[in-house]
Amino acid sequence: MSAVTTAPAAGSARDLTRRFLSNPGAVIALIVFVGFCIAGFGAPWIAPQNPYDLRQVDILDSLMPPGSESFTGMTYWLGTDGQGRDMLSAMLYGIRISLVVGLASGLLALAIGALVGLIAAYRRGWVDTVLMRIVDLQLSFPTILVALILLVILGRGVDKIIFALVVVQWAYFARTVRGVALVEGARDYVEAARGLRLGGMRILLGHILPNCLPTMLVVATMQMAMAISLEATLSFLGLGLPPTRPSLGLLIANGFDYLQSGRYWISVLPGLVLLAIIISVNLLGDRLRDVLNPRL
Amino acid sequence: MAEYITRRVLQALLVLTVMTLLVFFGVNVIGNPVYIFASSECDQACLTAIIKDLGLDQPIWRQYLTFVGNMLQGDMGKSFTHGVPALHLIFERLPATLELAFAALVLALVIGLPMGVYAGLRPEGIGAKLIMSFSMVAFSLPVFWIGIIMILTFSVQLGWMPSVGRGDTVDLGFVETSLLTLDGLHHLAMPAFTLSLIMMAMVIRLARAGMREVMFTDYIKFARANGVTERRVLGVHALKNILIPIVTVLGMEFGGVIAFAVVIESIFSWPGVGKMLIDAIAVLDRPLIVAYLICVVFMFVTLNLLVDILYSLLDPRIRLGGGRA
């Protein structure tokens, strides 16, 4: 939040924090999101079992409804899946992978997109035209189509799905950042910096970039929710992550086969978690937009 | 004018060429399809024969040239698994997908437009707040999850709706459709609704924003002053003007809907091209994958080109301003 203070007319960080927290919905969303982060990143220490360690999983315990007890006396609070894995543990590990993919792809896309946007806005002329043509072209293709093509070609893997998500997302950041940077670039403080004969790089990174941060933060939050949702969709199709690294989407897909026989928990529980994460991130983004009031 | 259209067409051709290169080279470096055909007793001579038969012994650039040459003549190769021309399979399955997409489009308009108009007229009311929440949820939630919940609720628990397949179809001579049978519509309802959600959310937002803008314009005031009934003011004068951006966005989104149908078809086992793609990926049926991707990209680029050309016809600023307003 500290970088936000440099934004003109945005108020102090403490002021912004107070305004952000004055909305109960946003506070709940923040608590939910932080809770999932702790649960996900702490999965190896919190989870009752390591669902991918075959010595800890017993196939005889498969498809047990929530609350069942295993032969060894362990309680499966959220039931087990088709391979006898404890759903609670599988979901904790799933949250971890979904969050890592969402965060990593969002941050990478933000970095690349912001760089492209800043360069386009600063250099203007043919550089701007060429870069924005590419952005237009990228944005004209439906995200799901591009991601599908890339994953068909690349195959499964955490790195591959992050790459695919970065490819479909960077253009949003580039266009937004260019828009804001163009407005900022025309302001007096940039003129003053030029008058002081500061270097182009310094003006771009030291003066224009900080003033683009509020907008970037809002777009990044929204894009992260989209990335998590898209990753889940692709994994559900069997295109995203390998079966050895199941995200929430893959867990839902595994459970889908058992849905018709009434074993709802394998699919529905990870789905509810996915839902909670996406909604909380979206609410956070909404609130950030209201508080930071960027020119989107 | 002619110059603008020529430039746009050339651009579209360039995009298509780049996409065929990407798709062809990309798909042809994954996996080794020879093992799909080879039985376990297959020795080296038999493997070589299969490789030669599939044309895989050629250098990849020559494979590409052969592929492009054949493609221009409407031949996209034979599906490895089905043994029939890939394009034939696609055209056989495409009506089911188009039907699904078309039904989704209609649903999005029929449900979304009244909701958006209402929310735009009474933006402070509870109804508007509910509608906008619905739009946000439909837009941000993963659609496949909504589909699963609908199956769980309406098929598994209540047993009202079928969750698998397409139902009875009627042969119209040139195409089979399930829009004309009750059983067909029954099967179509859930997948089409699920597919329409994203478009519906967009229609709601656009209609609401449009209404809020239009209702304060002079021509609405004058229409009212003239004693035109409120019904006519809304239904004719306002609606006509908010429809322009909605139709544009839906037109541009249609390619995306076809691509997104992959997800819906997988959930509801709808026998369209999307389901076929997922099956083809599972067995590494390269010609079918390539044919599908190129067909969708082609459809998409053509649609965008048409929208752009139509726009330049309607709005001279675009063709004179070099494309960027």
CSV table of C-alpha atoms in Angstrom, one decimal, chain A residues 16-279:
chain,number,residue,atom,x,y,z
A,16,LEU,CA,-6.9,4.8,2.3
A,17,THR,CA,-6.7,1.8,4.6
A,18,ARG,CA,-9.3,3.3,6.8
A,19,ARG,CA,-11.6,3.9,3.9
A,20,PHE,CA,-11.0,0.4,2.6
A,21,LEU,CA,-11.8,-1.2,5.9
A,22,SER,CA,-15.0,0.9,6.4
A,23,ASN,CA,-16.8,-1.5,4.1
A,24,PRO,CA,-17.8,-4.7,5.9
A,25,GLY,CA,-18.0,-6.7,2.7
A,26,ALA,CA,-14.4,-5.8,1.9
A,27,VAL,CA,-13.3,-6.7,5.3
A,28,ILE,CA,-14.9,-10.1,5.2
A,29,ALA,CA,-13.5,-10.7,1.7
A,30,LEU,CA,-10.0,-9.8,3.0
A,31,ILE,CA,-10.3,-12.2,5.9
A,32,VAL,CA,-11.6,-15.0,3.7
A,33,PHE,CA,-8.8,-14.4,1.2
A,34,VAL,CA,-6.0,-14.2,3.8
A,35,GLY,CA,-7.5,-17.3,5.4
A,36,PHE,CA,-7.3,-19.2,2.2
A,37,CYS,CA,-3.8,-18.0,1.6
A,38,ILE,CA,-2.7,-19.2,5.1
A,39,ALA,CA,-4.5,-22.5,4.6
A,40,GLY,CA,-3.1,-23.0,1.1
A,41,PHE,CA,0.5,-22.1,1.8
A,42,GLY,CA,0.5,-23.9,5.1
A,43,ALA,CA,-1.0,-27.0,3.5
A,44,PRO,CA,2.0,-29.3,4.2
A,45,TRP,CA,1.8,-28.5,7.9
A,46,ILE,CA,-1.9,-28.2,8.4
A,47,ALA,CA,-3.2,-31.0,6.2
A,48,PRO,CA,-4.1,-34.3,8.1
A,49,GLN,CA,-2.4,-36.3,5.4
A,50,ASN,CA,-0.2,-35.8,2.3
A,51,PRO,CA,-2.7,-36.8,-0.4
A,52,TYR,CA,0.1,-37.4,-2.9
A,53,ASP,CA,2.1,-39.7,-0.7
A,54,LEU,CA,0.9,-43.2,-1.6
A,55,ARG,CA,1.9,-44.6,1.7
A,56,GLN,CA,-0.6,-42.4,3.5
A,57,VAL,CA,-3.5,-43.1,1.2
A,58,ASP,CA,-5.6,-46.3,1.4
A,59,ILE,CA,-7.6,-47.3,-1.6
A,60,LEU,CA,-10.0,-49.1,0.7
A,61,ASP,CA,-11.1,-45.8,2.1
A,62,SER,CA,-12.2,-44.4,-1.2
A,63,LEU,CA,-15.5,-42.6,-1.8
A,64,MET,CA,-16.3,-42.2,1.9
A,65,PRO,CA,-18.9,-39.5,2.7
A,66,PRO,CA,-17.9,-36.6,5.0
A,67,GLY,CA,-17.4,-37.5,8.6
A,68,SER,CA,-16.5,-41.1,8.0
A,69,GLU,CA,-13.7,-42.8,10.0
A,70,SER,CA,-10.9,-44.8,8.5
A,71,PHE,CA,-9.6,-48.1,9.8
A,72,THR,CA,-6.8,-46.4,11.5
A,73,GLY,CA,-9.2,-44.2,13.4
A,74,MET,CA,-8.6,-41.0,11.4
A,75,THR,CA,-11.7,-39.0,10.7
A,76,TYR,CA,-12.3,-37.8,7.1
A,77,TRP,CA,-14.2,-34.6,7.9
A,78,LEU,CA,-14.9,-33.8,4.3
A,79,GLY,CA,-14.9,-37.4,3.0
A,80,THR,CA,-12.6,-39.1,0.5
A,81,ASP,CA,-12.3,-39.2,-3.2
A,82,GLY,CA,-12.1,-42.1,-5.7
A,83,GLN,CA,-8.6,-43.0,-4.7
A,84,GLY,CA,-9.2,-42.8,-1.0
A,85,ARG,CA,-7.5,-39.4,-0.5
A,86,ASP,CA,-8.7,-37.2,2.3
A,87,MET,CA,-10.7,-34.4,0.6
A,88,LEU,CA,-9.7,-31.8,3.2
A,89,SER,CA,-6.0,-32.5,2.6
A,90,ALA,CA,-6.5,-32.6,-1.2
A,91,MET,CA,-8.3,-29.3,-1.1
A,92,LEU,CA,-5.7,-27.6,1.0
A,93,TYR,CA,-3.0,-28.6,-1.5
A,94,GLY,CA,-5.4,-27.6,-4.3
A,95,ILE,CA,-5.9,-24.1,-2.9
A,96,ARG,CA,-2.1,-23.8,-2.8
A,97,ILE,CA,-1.7,-24.7,-6.4
A,98,SER,CA,-4.6,-22.5,-7.6
A,99,LEU,CA,-3.3,-19.5,-5.7
A,100,VAL,CA,0.3,-20.0,-6.9
A,101,VAL,CA,-0.8,-20.2,-10.5
A,102,GLY,CA,-3.1,-17.2,-10.1
A,103,LEU,CA,-0.5,-15.0,-8.3
A,104,ALA,CA,2.4,-16.0,-10.5
A,105,SER,CA,0.6,-15.5,-13.8
A,106,GLY,CA,-1.0,-12.2,-12.6
A,107,LEU,CA,2.3,-10.8,-11.4
A,108,LEU,CA,4.3,-11.8,-14.5
A,109,ALA,CA,1.6,-10.5,-16.9
A,110,LEU,CA,1.5,-7.3,-14.9
A,111,ALA,CA,5.3,-6.9,-15.2
A,112,ILE,CA,5.4,-7.6,-18.9
A,113,GLY,CA,2.2,-5.6,-19.7
A,114,ALA,CA,3.3,-2.6,-17.6
A,115,LEU,CA,6.6,-2.5,-19.3
A,116,VAL,CA,5.1,-2.6,-22.8
A,117,GLY,CA,2.5,0.0,-21.8
A,118,LEU,CA,5.0,2.4,-20.4
A,119,ILE,CA,7.3,2.1,-23.4
A,120,ALA,CA,4.4,2.6,-25.8
A,121,ALA,CA,3.2,5.7,-23.9
A,122,TYR,CA,6.7,7.2,-23.5
A,123,ARG,CA,8.1,6.6,-26.9
A,124,ARG,CA,4.9,7.3,-28.8
A,125,GLY,CA,5.2,7.3,-32.6
A,126,TRP,CA,5.7,4.0,-34.5
A,127,VAL,CA,6.8,2.1,-31.3
A,128,ASP,CA,3.4,2.9,-29.8
A,129,THR,CA,1.6,2.0,-33.0
A,130,VAL,CA,3.3,-1.3,-33.4
A,131,LEU,CA,2.9,-2.3,-29.7
A,132,MET,CA,-0.7,-1.3,-29.6
A,133,ARG,CA,-1.5,-3.2,-32.8
A,134,ILE,CA,-0.1,-6.3,-31.2
A,135,VAL,CA,-2.2,-5.6,-28.1
A,136,ASP,CA,-5.3,-5.1,-30.2
A,137,LEU,CA,-4.7,-8.4,-32.0
A,138,GLN,CA,-4.1,-10.2,-28.8
A,139,LEU,CA,-7.3,-8.8,-27.2
A,140,SER,CA,-9.4,-9.6,-30.3
A,141,PHE,CA,-8.9,-13.3,-29.7
A,142,PRO,CA,-11.0,-14.9,-27.0
A,143,THR,CA,-8.9,-15.8,-24.0
A,144,ILE,CA,-10.2,-19.3,-23.7
A,145,LEU,CA,-9.3,-20.0,-27.4
A,146,VAL,CA,-5.7,-18.7,-27.1
A,147,ALA,CA,-5.2,-20.6,-23.8
A,148,LEU,CA,-6.7,-23.8,-25.4
A,149,ILE,CA,-4.3,-23.6,-28.4
A,150,LEU,CA,-1.3,-23.0,-26.2
A,151,LEU,CA,-2.0,-25.8,-23.8
A,152,VAL,CA,-2.8,-28.2,-26.6
A,153,ILE,CA,0.6,-27.4,-28.0
A,154,LEU,CA,2.6,-27.2,-24.7
A,155,GLY,CA,0.9,-30.0,-22.8
A,156,ARG,CA,0.4,-30.1,-19.1
A,157,GLY,CA,2.4,-28.5,-16.4
A,158,VAL,CA,2.4,-25.8,-13.8
A,159,ASP,CA,4.9,-23.7,-15.8
A,160,LYS,CA,3.0,-24.2,-19.0
A,161,ILE,CA,-0.3,-23.1,-17.6
A,162,ILE,CA,1.3,-20.0,-16.1
A,163,PHE,CA,2.8,-19.2,-19.4
A,164,ALA,CA,-0.5,-19.6,-21.2
A,165,LEU,CA,-2.2,-17.4,-18.6
A,166,VAL,CA,0.5,-14.7,-19.0
A,167,VAL,CA,0.0,-14.7,-22.7
A,168,VAL,CA,-3.7,-14.1,-22.5
A,169,GLN,CA,-3.4,-11.5,-19.8
A,170,TRP,CA,-0.5,-9.2,-20.5
A,171,ALA,CA,-2.3,-7.2,-23.2
A,172,TYR,CA,-5.0,-6.0,-20.7
A,173,PHE,CA,-2.2,-4.6,-18.5
A,174,ALA,CA,-0.4,-3.1,-21.4
A,175,ARG,CA,-3.4,-1.3,-22.7
A,176,THR,CA,-4.5,0.0,-19.2
A,177,VAL,CA,-1.0,1.1,-18.2
A,178,ARG,CA,-0.5,2.9,-21.6
A,179,GLY,CA,-3.8,4.7,-21.1
A,180,VAL,CA,-2.8,5.9,-17.6
A,181,ALA,CA,0.8,6.6,-18.5
A,182,LEU,CA,-0.3,8.8,-21.4
A,183,VAL,CA,-2.5,10.9,-19.1
A,184,GLU,CA,0.3,11.1,-16.5
A,185,GLY,CA,2.9,11.9,-19.1
A,186,ALA,CA,1.1,15.0,-20.1
A,187,ARG,CA,1.1,16.4,-16.5
A,188,ASP,CA,3.2,19.2,-15.2
A,189,TYR,CA,5.4,17.2,-13.0
A,190,VAL,CA,6.6,15.2,-15.9
A,191,GLU,CA,7.3,18.4,-17.8
A,192,ALA,CA,9.2,19.6,-14.7
A,193,ALA,CA,11.2,16.5,-14.6
A,194,ARG,CA,12.1,16.9,-18.2
A,195,GLY,CA,13.1,20.5,-17.5
A,196,LEU,CA,15.5,19.2,-14.9
A,197,ARG,CA,17.0,17.0,-17.6
A,198,LEU,CA,16.3,13.8,-15.9
A,199,GLY,CA,16.8,10.7,-18.0
A,200,GLY,CA,14.0,9.0,-19.9
A,201,MET,CA,14.3,5.8,-17.8
A,202,ARG,CA,14.3,7.8,-14.6
A,203,ILE,CA,11.1,9.7,-15.5
A,204,LEU,CA,9.4,6.6,-16.7
A,205,LEU,CA,10.2,4.4,-13.7
A,206,GLY,CA,10.6,7.0,-11.0
A,207,HIS,CA,7.8,9.4,-11.8
A,208,ILE,CA,5.3,7.9,-14.2
A,209,LEU,CA,5.2,4.4,-12.9
A,210,PRO,CA,4.4,5.1,-9.3
A,211,ASN,CA,1.4,7.1,-10.5
A,212,CYS,CA,0.2,4.2,-12.5
A,213,LEU,CA,0.3,1.9,-9.5
A,214,PRO,CA,-3.2,2.4,-8.2
A,215,THR,CA,-4.7,1.4,-11.6
A,216,MET,CA,-2.3,-1.5,-11.9
A,217,LEU,CA,-3.3,-2.8,-8.5
A,218,VAL,CA,-7.0,-2.8,-9.3
A,219,VAL,CA,-6.5,-4.4,-12.7
A,220,ALA,CA,-4.1,-7.0,-11.2
A,221,THR,CA,-6.7,-8.0,-8.6
A,222,MET,CA,-9.4,-8.5,-11.1
A,223,GLN,CA,-7.1,-10.3,-13.5
A,224,MET,CA,-6.0,-12.6,-10.7
A,225,ALA,CA,-9.6,-13.7,-10.1
A,226,MET,CA,-9.9,-14.3,-13.8
A,227,ALA,CA,-6.7,-16.3,-13.9
A,228,ILE,CA,-7.8,-18.6,-11.1
A,229,SER,CA,-11.1,-19.1,-12.8
A,230,LEU,CA,-9.6,-19.8,-16.2
A,231,GLU,CA,-7.0,-22.2,-14.7
A,232,ALA,CA,-9.8,-24.1,-13.0
A,233,THR,CA,-11.7,-24.3,-16.3
A,234,LEU,CA,-8.7,-25.5,-18.3
A,235,SER,CA,-7.8,-28.0,-15.6
A,236,PHE,CA,-11.3,-29.2,-15.6
A,237,LEU,CA,-11.0,-30.0,-19.3
A,238,GLY,CA,-7.8,-31.9,-18.5
A,239,LEU,CA,-5.6,-29.4,-20.3
A,240,GLY,CA,-4.0,-27.5,-17.5
A,241,LEU,CA,-2.2,-29.2,-14.6
A,242,PRO,CA,-0.9,-32.7,-14.5
A,243,PRO,CA,-2.8,-35.2,-12.3
A,244,THR,CA,0.1,-35.2,-9.9
A,245,ARG,CA,-0.4,-31.5,-9.1
A,246,PRO,CA,-4.2,-31.2,-8.8
A,247,SER,CA,-5.6,-27.7,-8.4
A,248,LEU,CA,-9.1,-27.0,-7.3
A,249,GLY,CA,-10.3,-27.3,-11.0
A,250,LEU,CA,-8.8,-30.8,-11.4
A,251,LEU,CA,-10.3,-31.9,-8.1
A,252,ILE,CA,-13.7,-30.8,-9.4
A,253,ALA,CA,-13.1,-32.7,-12.6
A,254,ASN,CA,-12.2,-35.9,-10.7
A,255,GLY,CA,-15.4,-35.6,-8.7
A,256,PHE,CA,-17.5,-34.9,-11.7
A,257,ASP,CA,-17.4,-38.6,-12.7
A,258,TYR,CA,-19.0,-39.5,-9.3
A,259,LEU,CA,-21.6,-36.8,-9.5
A,260,GLN,CA,-24.3,-38.9,-11.1
A,261,SER,CA,-24.1,-41.5,-8.4
A,262,GLY,CA,-24.8,-38.9,-5.8
A,263,ARG,CA,-21.3,-38.6,-4.3
A,264,TYR,CA,-21.5,-34.8,-4.5
A,265,TRP,CA,-18.8,-33.9,-2.0
A,266,ILE,CA,-15.8,-34.8,-4.2
A,267,SER,CA,-16.9,-32.2,-6.8
A,268,VAL,CA,-18.9,-29.7,-4.8
A,269,LEU,CA,-16.6,-29.0,-1.9
A,270,PRO,CA,-13.6,-27.9,-3.9
A,271,GLY,CA,-16.0,-26.0,-6.1
A,272,LEU,CA,-17.3,-24.0,-3.1
A,273,VAL,CA,-13.7,-23.1,-2.1
A,274,LEU,CA,-13.0,-22.0,-5.6
A,275,LEU,CA,-16.1,-19.9,-5.5
A,276,ALA,CA,-15.2,-18.3,-2.2
A,277,ILE,CA,-11.7,-17.4,-3.4
A,278,ILE,CA,-12.9,-15.9,-6.7
A,279,ILE,CA,-15.7,-13.9,-5.1
